[in-house]
Tab-separated table of C-alpha atoms and ligand atoms in Angstrom:
chain	number	residue	atom	x	y	z
A	1439	MET	CA	0.644	-13.470	8.486
A	1440	THR	CA	-0.211	-13.914	11.822
A	1441	ASN	CA	0.837	-16.943	13.336
A	1442	ASP	CA	-2.011	-18.218	16.115
A	1443	GLN	CA	0.819	-20.137	17.824
A	1444	SER	CA	2.991	-17.043	18.220
A	1445	VAL	CA	3.550	-15.681	21.596
A	1446	LEU	CA	1.591	-12.399	22.282
A	1447	ILE	CA	3.919	-9.384	23.789
A	1448	PRO	CA	2.059	-7.696	26.155
A	1449	ALA	CA	1.979	-4.022	25.735
A	1450	VAL	CA	0.477	-1.234	26.914
A	1451	LEU	CA	-0.545	1.767	24.360
A	1452	VAL	CA	0.075	5.494	25.343
A	1453	GLY	CA	-1.987	8.009	23.620
A	1454	LEU	CA	-1.149	11.893	23.528
A	1455	ARG	CA	-4.077	13.906	22.597
A	1456	THR	CA	-3.028	17.788	21.786
A	1457	ASN	CA	-5.488	19.587	19.561
A	1458	GLU	CA	-7.502	16.867	17.778
A	1459	SER	CA	-11.068	16.459	18.783
A	1460	GLU	CA	-12.131	13.765	21.254
A	1461	ASP	CA	-13.650	11.666	18.627
A	1462	ASP	CA	-10.592	11.755	16.091
A	1463	PHE	CA	-8.429	10.871	19.122
A	1464	GLN	CA	-10.321	7.888	19.915
A	1465	HIS	CA	-10.389	6.886	16.437
A	1466	ALA	CA	-6.424	6.856	16.189
A	1467	MET	CA	-6.244	5.018	19.438
A	1468	ASP	CA	-8.352	2.362	18.286
A	1469	GLU	CA	-6.478	2.085	15.099
A	1470	LEU	CA	-3.393	1.614	17.017
A	1471	ALA	CA	-4.926	-0.892	18.881
A	1472	SER	CA	-6.100	-3.001	15.645
A	1473	LEU	CA	-2.020	-2.160	14.384
A	1474	SER	CA	-0.935	-3.678	17.834
A	1475	GLU	CA	-2.858	-6.962	17.341
A	1476	ALA	CA	-1.616	-7.166	13.624
A	1477	CYS	CA	1.818	-7.256	15.245
A	1478	ASP	CA	1.120	-10.025	17.395
A	1479	LEU	CA	0.782	-7.502	20.715
A	1480	GLN	CA	-1.639	-8.030	23.637
A	1481	VAL	CA	-3.016	-4.914	24.504
A	1482	LYS	CA	-3.028	-4.777	28.444
A	1483	GLY	CA	-3.538	-1.551	29.478
A	1484	VAL	CA	-4.110	2.071	27.815
A	1485	LEU	CA	-2.808	5.520	29.098
A	1486	THR	CA	-3.580	8.506	27.656
A	1487	GLN	CA	-2.473	12.257	28.536
A	1488	THR	CA	-3.582	15.423	27.033
A	1489	LEU	CA	-1.136	18.359	26.321
A	1490	PRO	CA	-1.143	21.656	24.582
A	1491	HIS	CA	1.829	20.164	22.550
A	1492	PRO	CA	4.279	17.037	23.218
A	1493	ASP	CA	6.906	17.458	25.653
A	1494	ASN	CA	10.278	17.994	24.180
A	1495	ALA	CA	12.123	15.711	26.508
A	1496	THR	CA	9.877	12.798	27.078
A	1497	TRP	CA	6.852	13.292	25.079
A	1498	ILE	CA	4.139	12.678	27.751
A	1499	GLY	CA	5.858	14.758	30.308
A	1500	SER	CA	8.089	13.449	32.831
A	1501	GLY	CA	5.026	13.106	35.613
A	1502	LYS	CA	3.021	10.868	33.277
A	1503	ALA	CA	6.191	9.152	32.284
A	1504	GLU	CA	6.471	7.912	35.768
A	1505	GLU	CA	2.704	6.918	35.940
A	1506	LEU	CA	3.227	5.029	32.970
A	1507	GLU	CA	6.475	3.203	34.314
A	1508	ARG	CA	4.348	2.240	37.366
A	1509	ALA	CA	1.483	0.618	35.456
A	1510	ILE	CA	3.935	-1.053	33.143
A	1511	SER	CA	5.566	-2.924	36.171
A	1512	GLY	CA	2.017	-3.477	37.666
A	1513	ILE	CA	1.195	-5.472	34.681
A	1514	ASN	CA	4.279	-6.714	33.675
A	1515	ALA	CA	4.212	-5.184	30.276
A	1516	GLU	CA	7.349	-5.393	27.833
A	1517	LEU	CA	6.700	-2.653	25.483
A	1518	ALA	CA	4.752	0.743	25.181
A	1519	VAL	CA	3.424	1.651	21.999
A	1520	CYS	CA	2.898	5.303	21.391
A	1521	LEU	CA	0.251	7.241	19.055
A	1522	GLY	CA	2.563	9.288	17.169
A	1523	ASN	CA	5.912	9.751	15.860
A	1524	LEU	CA	8.406	10.457	18.632
A	1525	SER	CA	11.949	12.062	18.164
A	1526	PRO	CA	14.744	9.988	18.744
A	1527	ALA	CA	15.679	11.867	21.922
A	1528	GLN	CA	12.214	11.551	23.391
A	1529	MET	CA	12.133	7.838	22.632
A	1530	LYS	CA	15.420	7.635	24.531
A	1531	ASN	CA	14.361	9.634	27.435
A	1532	LEU	CA	11.096	7.932	27.604
A	1533	GLN	CA	12.605	4.569	27.421
A	1534	LYS	CA	14.936	5.522	30.311
A	1535	ILE	CA	12.023	6.222	32.755
A	1536	ILE	CA	10.003	3.467	31.854
A	1537	GLY	CA	12.470	0.484	31.632
A	1538	VAL	CA	10.970	-1.263	28.595
A	1539	THR	CA	11.201	-0.504	24.974
A	1540	VAL	CA	9.373	2.185	23.350
A	1541	TRP	CA	7.681	1.944	20.010
A	1542	ASP	CA	6.231	4.824	18.225
A	1543	ARG	CA	3.380	4.171	15.480
A	1544	THR	CA	5.880	4.334	12.620
A	1545	GLY	CA	7.925	1.870	14.360
A	1546	LEU	CA	5.124	-0.319	14.759
A	1547	ILE	CA	4.016	-0.267	11.121
A	1548	LEU	CA	7.584	-1.177	10.128
A	1549	GLU	CA	7.344	-4.032	12.684
A	1550	ILE	CA	4.143	-5.507	10.960
A	1551	PHE	CA	5.596	-4.993	7.508
A	1552	SER	CA	8.790	-6.696	8.344
A	1553	ARG	CA	7.214	-9.453	9.714
A	1554	ARG	CA	4.496	-9.626	6.552
A	1555	ALA	CA	6.951	-9.269	3.872
A	1556	GLY	CA	6.803	-12.210	1.412
A	1557	THR	CA	8.556	-11.729	-1.732
A	1558	ARG	CA	12.214	-10.841	-1.857
A	1559	GLU	CA	11.447	-7.538	-3.132
A	1560	ALA	CA	9.051	-6.841	-0.152
A	1561	LYS	CA	11.618	-7.898	2.302
A	1562	LEU	CA	14.503	-5.559	0.840
A	1563	GLN	CA	12.056	-2.549	0.746
A	1564	VAL	CA	11.392	-2.969	4.334
A	1565	GLU	CA	14.635	-3.554	4.959
A	1566	SER	CA	15.521	-0.217	3.435
A	1567	ALA	CA	12.591	1.880	5.285
A	1568	TYR	CA	13.727	0.270	8.539
A	1569	LEU	CA	17.057	1.230	8.230
A	1570	GLN	CA	16.357	4.606	7.378
A	1571	TYR	CA	14.191	5.179	10.419
A	1572	MET	CA	16.740	3.640	12.785
A	1573	LEU	CA	19.699	5.944	11.234
A	1574	PRO	CA	18.859	8.740	13.749
A	1575	ARG	CA	17.894	6.526	16.629
A	1576	LEU	CA	21.253	4.582	16.903
A	1577	THR	CA	22.204	6.729	19.945
A	1578	GLY	CA	19.159	5.981	21.755
A	1579	MET	CA	19.717	2.238	21.208
A	1580	TRP	CA	23.020	2.255	22.440
A	1581	GLN	CA	22.191	3.984	25.489
A	1582	HIS	CA	19.360	1.258	26.218
A	1583	LEU	CA	22.109	-1.519	25.537
A	1584	GLY	CA	24.628	0.460	27.544
A	1585	ARG	CA	22.475	0.372	30.616
A	1586	GLN	CA	21.349	-3.409	30.441
A	1587	GLY	CA	24.973	-3.891	30.206
A	1588	GLY	CA	25.438	-2.482	33.514
A	1589	GLY	CA	27.870	0.373	32.487
A	1590	GLY	CA	25.387	2.966	31.602
A	1591	GLY	CA	26.652	6.456	31.433
A	1592	SER	CA	30.289	5.939	32.562
A	1593	ARG	CA	32.807	7.930	30.301
A	1594	ALA	CA	34.695	4.697	29.280
A	1595	ASN	CA	31.548	3.141	28.206
A	1596	LYS	CA	30.410	5.987	26.484
A	1597	GLY	CA	33.680	6.231	24.214
A	1598	VAL	CA	32.839	2.735	23.150
A	1599	GLY	CA	29.176	3.312	22.429
A	1600	GLU	CA	29.929	6.058	20.508
A	1601	LYS	CA	32.758	4.524	18.326
A	1602	GLN	CA	30.143	1.587	17.908
A	1603	ILE	CA	27.474	4.100	17.027
A	1604	GLU	CA	29.656	5.698	14.481
A	1605	LEU	CA	30.453	2.239	12.901
A	1606	ASP	CA	26.921	1.108	12.907
A	1607	ARG	CA	26.187	4.447	11.173
A	1608	ARG	CA	28.677	3.303	8.244
A	1609	GLN	CA	27.512	-0.012	8.033
A	1610	ILE	CA	24.054	1.136	7.786
A	1611	SER	CA	24.913	3.647	5.201
A	1612	HIS	CA	26.727	1.065	3.244
A	1613	ARG	CA	23.729	-1.717	3.440
A	1614	LEU	CA	21.183	1.282	2.301
A	1615	SER	CA	23.453	1.747	-0.979
A	1616	GLU	CA	23.353	-2.159	-1.594
A	1617	LEU	CA	19.658	-2.426	-1.080
A	1618	LYS	CA	19.243	0.494	-3.430
A	1619	LYS	CA	20.986	-1.198	-6.203
A	1620	GLU	CA	19.368	-4.300	-5.363
A	1621	LEU	CA	15.888	-2.886	-5.586
A	1622	ALA	CA	16.876	-0.911	-8.773
A	1623	ASP	CA	17.635	-4.422	-10.524
A	1624	ILE	CA	14.373	-5.939	-9.320
A	1625	GLU	CA	12.493	-3.168	-10.783
A	1626	ARG	CA	14.446	-3.632	-14.378
A	1627	THR	CA	13.065	-6.869	-14.440
A	1628	ARG	CA	9.650	-6.083	-13.432
A	1629	ASP	CA	9.478	-3.374	-16.355
A	1630	ILE	CA	10.204	-6.163	-18.737
A	1631	GLN	CA	7.741	-8.355	-17.364
A	1632	ARG	CA	5.182	-5.634	-17.594
A	1633	SER	CA	6.320	-4.207	-21.204
A	1634	GLY	CA	5.443	-7.962	-22.057
A	1635	ARG	CA	2.202	-7.762	-20.322
A	1636	ILE	CA	1.451	-4.566	-22.206
A	1637	ARG	CA	2.028	-6.398	-25.442
A	1638	GLY	CA	-0.611	-8.571	-24.428
A	1639	GLY	CA	-2.966	-5.369	-24.977
A	1640	LEU	CA	-4.956	-6.042	-21.873
A	1641	LEU	CA	-6.265	-3.246	-19.832
A	1642	ALA	CA	-4.499	-2.892	-16.620
A	1643	VAL	CA	-6.908	-2.158	-13.672
A	1644	ALA	CA	-5.521	-1.610	-9.947
A	1645	LEU	CA	-7.320	-1.697	-6.558
A	1646	VAL	CA	-6.117	0.813	-4.106
A	1647	GLY	CA	-7.495	2.086	-0.784
A	1648	TYR	CA	-6.980	1.943	2.740
A	1649	THR	CA	-5.921	-0.959	4.557
A	1650	ASN	CA	-8.990	-3.589	5.336
A	1651	ALA	CA	-11.303	-1.706	2.778
A	1652	GLY	CA	-11.780	-5.159	1.213
A	1653	LYS	CA	-9.521	-4.738	-1.866
A	1654	SER	CA	-8.470	-8.737	-1.813
A	1655	SER	CA	-11.640	-10.018	-1.321
A	1656	LEU	CA	-12.992	-7.995	-4.612
A	1657	MET	CA	-10.429	-9.615	-6.332
A	1658	ASN	CA	-11.445	-12.958	-5.261
A	1659	ARG	CA	-14.868	-12.464	-5.936
A	1660	LEU	CA	-14.002	-11.308	-9.662
A	1661	LEU	CA	-11.489	-14.299	-9.819
A	1662	SER	CA	-14.601	-16.449	-8.650
A	1663	MET	CA	-16.741	-15.163	-11.757
A	1664	SER	CA	-13.979	-15.547	-14.037
A	1665	GLU	CA	-13.542	-18.448	-16.404
A	1666	THR	CA	-11.685	-21.264	-15.214
A	1667	VAL	CA	-9.214	-23.848	-16.799
A	1668	GLY	CA	-10.163	-26.407	-14.413
A	1669	ASP	CA	-13.307	-26.246	-12.188
A	1670	ARG	CA	-12.167	-23.843	-9.805
A	1671	ASN	CA	-9.879	-20.574	-9.446
A	1672	THR	CA	-9.235	-21.090	-5.636
A	1673	GLU	CA	-5.267	-21.494	-6.381
A	1674	LYS	CA	-5.278	-17.843	-7.839
A	1675	GLU	CA	-7.276	-16.520	-4.538
A	1676	VAL	CA	-5.438	-13.731	-3.020
A	1677	PHE	CA	-5.190	-13.983	1.136
A	1678	GLU	CA	-7.889	-11.800	2.646
A	1679	LYS	CA	-8.679	-11.119	6.474
A	1680	ASP	CA	-10.043	-8.770	8.910
A	1681	MET	CA	-6.419	-7.510	9.861
A	1682	LEU	CA	-4.343	-4.417	8.881
A	1683	PHE	CA	-1.932	-4.693	6.204
A	1684	ALA	CA	-3.142	-8.392	5.433
A	1685	THR	CA	-1.515	-8.023	1.872
A	1686	LEU	CA	1.755	-6.436	1.617
A	1687	ASP	CA	2.891	-7.927	-2.281
A	1688	THR	CA	1.363	-7.301	-5.464
A	1689	SER	CA	-0.522	-9.832	-7.065
A	1690	ILE	CA	-1.875	-9.497	-10.358
A	1691	ARG	CA	-4.348	-11.850	-12.153
A	1692	LYS	CA	-6.254	-11.850	-15.275
A	1693	ILE	CA	-9.939	-11.230	-15.329
A	1694	ASP	CA	-11.758	-13.192	-17.809
A	1695	ILE	CA	-15.631	-13.221	-16.898
A	1696	PRO	CA	-17.456	-14.941	-19.666
A	1697	GLY	CA	-19.265	-12.350	-22.199
A	1698	ARG	CA	-16.628	-9.322	-21.278
A	1699	LYS	CA	-13.466	-8.584	-22.523
A	1700	PRO	CA	-10.693	-9.742	-20.064
A	1701	PHE	CA	-8.687	-7.573	-18.196
A	1702	LEU	CA	-5.444	-7.549	-15.764
A	1703	LEU	CA	-6.506	-6.784	-12.000
A	1704	SER	CA	-3.519	-6.097	-9.397
A	1705	ASP	CA	-4.007	-6.076	-5.689
A	1706	THR	CA	-1.573	-4.547	-3.570
A	1707	VAL	CA	-0.723	-2.852	-0.020
A	1708	GLY	CA	-3.339	-0.613	1.707
A	1709	PHE	CA	-2.532	2.831	2.537
A	1710	ILE	CA	-2.924	4.376	6.190
A	1711	GLU	CA	-2.864	7.694	7.838
A	1712	ASP	CA	0.561	9.293	8.529
A	1713	ILE	CA	2.079	6.201	6.453
A	1714	PRO	CA	5.930	6.604	7.129
A	1715	HIS	CA	7.516	8.442	4.032
A	1716	SER	CA	10.551	6.101	3.697
A	1717	LEU	CA	7.619	3.330	3.614
A	1718	ILE	CA	6.207	4.679	0.578
A	1719	LYS	CA	9.483	5.503	-0.996
A	1720	ALA	CA	10.565	1.739	-0.226
A	1721	PHE	CA	7.026	0.631	-1.794
A	1722	ARG	CA	7.192	2.878	-4.915
A	1723	SER	CA	8.419	0.059	-7.363
A	1724	THR	CA	5.681	-2.380	-5.790
A	1725	LEU	CA	3.348	-0.055	-6.341
A	1726	ALA	CA	4.425	0.514	-10.320
A	1727	GLU	CA	1.325	-1.584	-10.837
A	1728	VAL	CA	-0.813	1.250	-9.662
A	1729	ARG	CA	1.281	3.826	-11.431
A	1730	PHE	CA	1.109	2.076	-14.697
A	1731	ALA	CA	-2.836	1.181	-14.307
A	1732	ASP	CA	-5.156	2.406	-16.993
A	1733	ILE	CA	-7.638	2.762	-14.245
A	1734	LEU	CA	-7.701	2.623	-10.303
A	1735	LEU	CA	-10.480	1.227	-8.333
A	1736	ILE	CA	-10.368	3.381	-5.191
A	1737	VAL	CA	-12.160	0.802	-2.473
A	1738	MET	CA	-13.489	2.030	0.484
A	1739	ASP	CA	-15.166	0.231	3.553
A	1740	SER	CA	-18.603	1.937	3.570
A	1741	SER	CA	-19.598	0.812	6.984
A	1742	ASP	CA	-16.955	2.597	8.287
A	1743	PRO	CA	-17.583	6.082	9.584
A	1744	HIS	CA	-14.351	7.562	8.525
A	1745	HIS	CA	-14.391	5.837	4.931
A	1746	GLU	CA	-14.161	9.853	3.283
A	1747	GLU	CA	-11.434	10.594	5.483
A	1748	HIS	CA	-9.745	7.153	4.273
A	1749	ARG	CA	-10.526	8.193	0.815
A	1750	ARG	CA	-8.789	11.867	1.231
A	1751	ILE	CA	-5.628	9.511	2.701
A	1752	THR	CA	-5.700	7.567	-0.300
A	1753	GLU	CA	-5.764	10.344	-2.662
A	1754	GLU	CA	-3.174	11.959	-0.885
A	1755	THR	CA	-0.962	8.893	-1.129
A	1756	LEU	CA	-1.603	8.339	-5.044
A	1757	ARG	CA	-0.591	11.858	-5.384
A	1758	ASP	CA	2.874	11.173	-3.651
A	1759	LEU	CA	2.968	8.320	-6.250
A	1760	ASP	CA	2.562	10.699	-9.400
A	1761	CYS	CA	-0.811	8.851	-9.949
A	1762	GLU	CA	-2.962	12.008	-10.347
A	1763	GLY	CA	-3.910	11.591	-14.039
A	1764	ILE	CA	-5.380	8.029	-13.903
A	1765	PRO	CA	-8.880	7.674	-14.285
A	1766	ARG	CA	-10.731	6.404	-11.173
A	1767	ILE	CA	-13.846	4.535	-9.786
A	1768	TYR	CA	-14.874	4.966	-6.208
A	1769	VAL	CA	-16.093	1.775	-4.943
A	1770	TYR	CA	-17.834	1.860	-2.057
A	1771	ASN	CA	-17.580	-1.936	-0.537
A	1772	LYS	CA	-19.256	-3.467	2.428
A	1773	SER	CA	-22.731	-2.346	1.309
A	1774	ASP	CA	-24.139	-5.301	3.180
A	1775	LEU	CA	-23.106	-3.808	6.195
A	1776	ARG	CA	-25.149	-0.634	5.755
A	1777	ASP	CA	-28.578	0.344	6.805
A	1778	ASN	CA	-29.229	2.489	3.668
A	1779	ILE	CA	-27.317	3.166	0.365
A	1780	PRO	CA	-27.375	6.457	-0.590
A	1781	GLU	CA	-28.663	7.473	-3.964
A	1782	ILE	CA	-25.667	8.003	-6.534
A	1783	ARG	CA	-25.400	10.865	-8.677
A	1784	ASP	CA	-23.165	9.880	-11.185
A	1785	SER	CA	-21.013	12.983	-12.850
A	1786	SER	CA	-18.582	12.964	-15.364
A	1787	ASP	CA	-15.499	13.474	-13.166
A	1788	MET	CA	-16.524	11.210	-10.220
A	1789	LYS	CA	-17.936	7.322	-10.840
A	1790	CYS	CA	-19.322	5.881	-7.767
A	1791	VAL	CA	-20.648	2.434	-7.320
A	1792	TYR	CA	-21.955	0.547	-3.857
A	1793	ILE	CA	-20.867	-2.897	-3.806
A	1794	SER	CA	-20.378	-5.978	-1.659
A	1795	ALA	CA	-17.486	-7.952	-2.491
A	1796	ARG	CA	-18.831	-10.468	0.222
A	1797	GLU	CA	-22.220	-11.079	-1.261
A	1798	GLY	CA	-21.679	-9.725	-4.799
A	1799	ALA	CA	-24.107	-6.853	-4.987
A	1800	GLY	CA	-23.040	-4.266	-7.427
A	1801	ILE	CA	-20.340	-6.364	-9.000
A	1802	ASP	CA	-21.821	-6.014	-12.600
A	1803	ARG	CA	-22.445	-2.525	-12.374
A	1804	LEU	CA	-18.921	-2.078	-11.384
A	1805	LEU	CA	-17.754	-3.931	-14.321
A	1806	ASP	CA	-19.681	-1.885	-16.876
A	1807	MET	CA	-18.347	1.278	-15.113
A	1808	ILE	CA	-14.835	-0.117	-15.758
A	1809	TYR	CA	-15.502	-0.889	-19.352
A	1810	GLU	CA	-17.202	2.748	-19.805
A	1811	SER	CA	-14.418	4.254	-18.373
A	1812	THR	CA	-11.763	2.528	-20.384
A	1813	GLY	CA	-13.038	4.730	-23.487
A	1814	ALA	CA	-11.122	7.444	-21.984
A	1815	GLY	CA	-7.946	5.245	-21.799
A	1816	ARG	CA	-8.172	4.271	-25.461
A	1817	GLN	CA	-7.155	6.251	-28.585
A	1818	GLU	CA	-7.854	6.118	-32.322
A	1819	ILE	CA	-4.613	5.220	-34.706
A	1820	ASP	CA	-4.317	5.919	-38.447
A	1821	ILE	CA	-0.985	4.373	-39.238
A	1822	LEU	CA	0.865	2.798	-42.281
A	1823	ILE	CA	2.432	-0.339	-41.602
A	1824	PRO	CA	4.890	-1.590	-43.916
A	1825	TYR	CA	4.142	-5.083	-45.279
A	1826	THR	CA	7.711	-6.376	-43.493
A	1827	ASP	CA	5.833	-5.499	-39.951
A	1828	GLY	CA	3.194	-8.250	-40.530
A	1829	ASP	CA	3.271	-9.158	-36.998
A	1830	LEU	CA	2.024	-5.696	-35.994
A	1831	ILE	CA	-0.793	-6.076	-38.258
A	1832	ASN	CA	-1.667	-9.269	-36.498
A	1833	ARG	CA	-1.229	-7.670	-32.943
A	1834	ILE	CA	-3.691	-5.040	-34.022
A	1835	HIS	CA	-6.248	-7.335	-35.466
A	1836	ASN	CA	-6.137	-9.351	-32.005
A	1837	GLU	CA	-6.136	-6.437	-29.555
A	1838	ALA	CA	-7.606	-3.291	-31.201
A	1839	ASP	CA	-11.126	-2.599	-32.992
A	1840	VAL	CA	-10.211	-2.106	-36.566
A	1841	ILE	CA	-12.196	0.570	-38.458
A	1842	SER	CA	-10.617	0.408	-41.863
A	1843	GLU	CA	-8.046	-1.180	-43.403
A	1844	ASN	CA	-6.262	-0.491	-46.821
A	1845	PHE	CA	-3.772	-2.157	-48.678
A	1846	GLU	CA	-1.571	0.812	-50.559
A	1847	GLU	CA	1.886	0.449	-52.066
A	1848	ASN	CA	4.078	0.862	-49.334
A	1849	GLY	CA	1.944	-1.332	-46.681
A	1850	THR	CA	-1.691	-1.508	-44.865
A	1851	ARG	CA	-3.246	1.532	-43.742
A	1852	ILE	CA	-5.074	0.793	-40.754
A	1853	ARG	CA	-7.588	2.944	-38.823
A	1854	ALA	CA	-8.154	1.643	-35.393
A	1855	VAL	CA	-9.130	1.976	-31.638
A	1856	CYS	CA	-6.813	0.468	-29.135
A	1857	THR	CA	-5.402	0.968	-25.675
A	1858	LYS	CA	-2.891	4.019	-25.012
A	1859	GLN	CA	-0.199	1.422	-24.381
A	1860	LEU	CA	-0.523	-0.532	-27.769
A	1861	ALA	CA	-0.344	3.025	-29.787
A	1862	ASP	CA	2.738	4.165	-27.932
A	1863	LEU	CA	4.274	0.777	-28.874
A	1864	ILE	CA	2.887	1.247	-32.336
A	1865	TYR	CA	4.004	4.526	-32.737
A	1866	SER	CA	7.556	3.791	-31.385
A	1867	ARG	CA	7.945	1.235	-34.182
A	1868	ILE	CA	6.784	2.658	-36.815
A	1869	SER	CA	7.484	6.354	-37.212
A	1870	SER	CA	5.817	7.147	-40.526
A	1871	ILE	CA	1.928	8.007	-40.302
B	2903	GTP	N1	-19.285	-7.735	5.202
B	2903	GTP	C1	-18.469	-7.314	4.431
B	2903	GTP	N2	-16.958	-7.812	5.009
B	2903	GTP	C2	-16.063	-7.603	3.966
B	2903	GTP	C3	-16.504	-7.187	2.571
B	2903	GTP	N3	-15.549	-7.140	2.008
B	2903	GTP	C4	-14.379	-7.805	2.638
B	2903	GTP	N4	-14.857	-7.741	3.771
B	2903	GTP	C5	-14.195	-8.187	5.087
B	2903	GTP	O1	-13.082	-7.137	5.278
B	2903	GTP	C6	-12.046	-7.632	5.717
B	2903	GTP	C7	-10.851	-6.936	5.116
B	2903	GTP	O2	-10.838	-7.380	3.899
B	2903	GTP	P1	-9.578	-7.731	2.595
B	2903	GTP	O3	-9.888	-8.337	1.508
B	2903	GTP	O4	-8.201	-8.436	3.288
B	2903	GTP	O5	-9.026	-5.987	2.820
B	2903	GTP	P2	-7.893	-5.544	2.465
B	2903	GTP	O6	-8.338	-4.203	1.684
B	2903	GTP	O7	-7.403	-6.290	1.187
B	2903	GTP	O8	-6.842	-5.123	3.239
B	2903	GTP	P3	-5.286	-5.043	3.421
B	2903	GTP	O9	-4.760	-6.179	2.445
B	2903	GTP	O10	-5.069	-5.121	4.811
B	2903	GTP	O11	-5.015	-3.524	2.748
B	2903	GTP	C8	-12.165	-9.306	5.716
B	2903	GTP	O12	-12.555	-9.836	6.802
B	2903	GTP	C9	-13.253	-9.311	4.758
B	2903	GTP	O13	-13.870	-10.911	4.683
B	2903	GTP	C10	-18.008	-7.042	2.154
B	2903	GTP	O14	-18.233	-6.794	1.195
B	2903	GTP	N5	-18.890	-7.326	3.328
B	2904	MG	MG1	-5.567	-6.981	1.013
């Protein structure tokens, strides 16, 4: 969460346009500015360069790098944030010319994540991604420190530096394996909790989508419609803000709207174009709620001209997470910001709905669609349950729709429709059909 009292670091944004269109390049620069804002940077200047391909040594070319150096000293910037992912050598060389720290887009995203990580799991995941990112960059880091120490380049210092790098490298590798183990432990606990919930027989719905699309706002809207124990549901509300990566941790809430079957809803980290691969890998366990969901709500900001592109990126990320088979509903949010709402032609393989999480429009239709789609996630069971397994009979009565029930010599024969999870659980306990 951004701290309003925190000191903003003056920074310059650096863009390199190669073969993308002017519009795409501008859009990417705007996003870099929003990411910088989310990281408490104050953008004091923007410098762009056009080249057929990035310069091997300095990324933007040595002439442009010198121009950048002059701009930086003119406005006392402390940081240069580059659009794109720089190689360790490019980063090191550029840093040397301009005399201030260089971050690339991946480094910036990792920095935001490390500031925002709230739970222990998120902290460990970010640390793991950060160390993987740092590992090949150690050389550049040492050179930078060496220069600050005043002995940059001298042969004696270089030896010490190289030893230090080797040491750092070993320490980082060691820490990475520790982190892997700790994260695996957390994931195991999470699995136990999850199977506990599945036993609750509730349908699991997951919100996914590009960052800032309105996922958390939609969760809060559904919570506000839910039945409350006291008179308010506010303590269950999740954090929403006009800021990239407002949410990092996964929150799960029971949505219990009067007159409708309750379901579980999870809200999690948003996606972004070119999300660092190490980050996706590190967040795989947080995103487990998405992987095990019965249905995905793909939320988009329909007022953003790039929302279809955002949808493509979301689908690609979901593919990386092995979520291709899960039924989905495309939720076009922020309809209140649109002048017109296109006619929706529902087809069996693509379910779309326009909603406004802020004003409530379209929410009832979305809920109908969730229940309609869950038919796909439900299945019929026909099973003979021994009289000794009375607890299973109780669960089926509580959680499934019973079609018929006959008392036979060896047990109760039940035909019912229930969630896939409940069916799997029953079949794993009772092998005879
Ligand atoms: N006008 C309008 N604004 C909305 C709507 N839904 C969300 N917003 C705003 O969009 C911004 C982002 O909303 P969030 O709910 O935090 O978005 P998110 O998808 O959870 O974002 P991350 O957690 O960063 O991935 C906030 O300023 C919301 O108030 C809507 O239906 N209409
Ligand atoms: Mg959010």
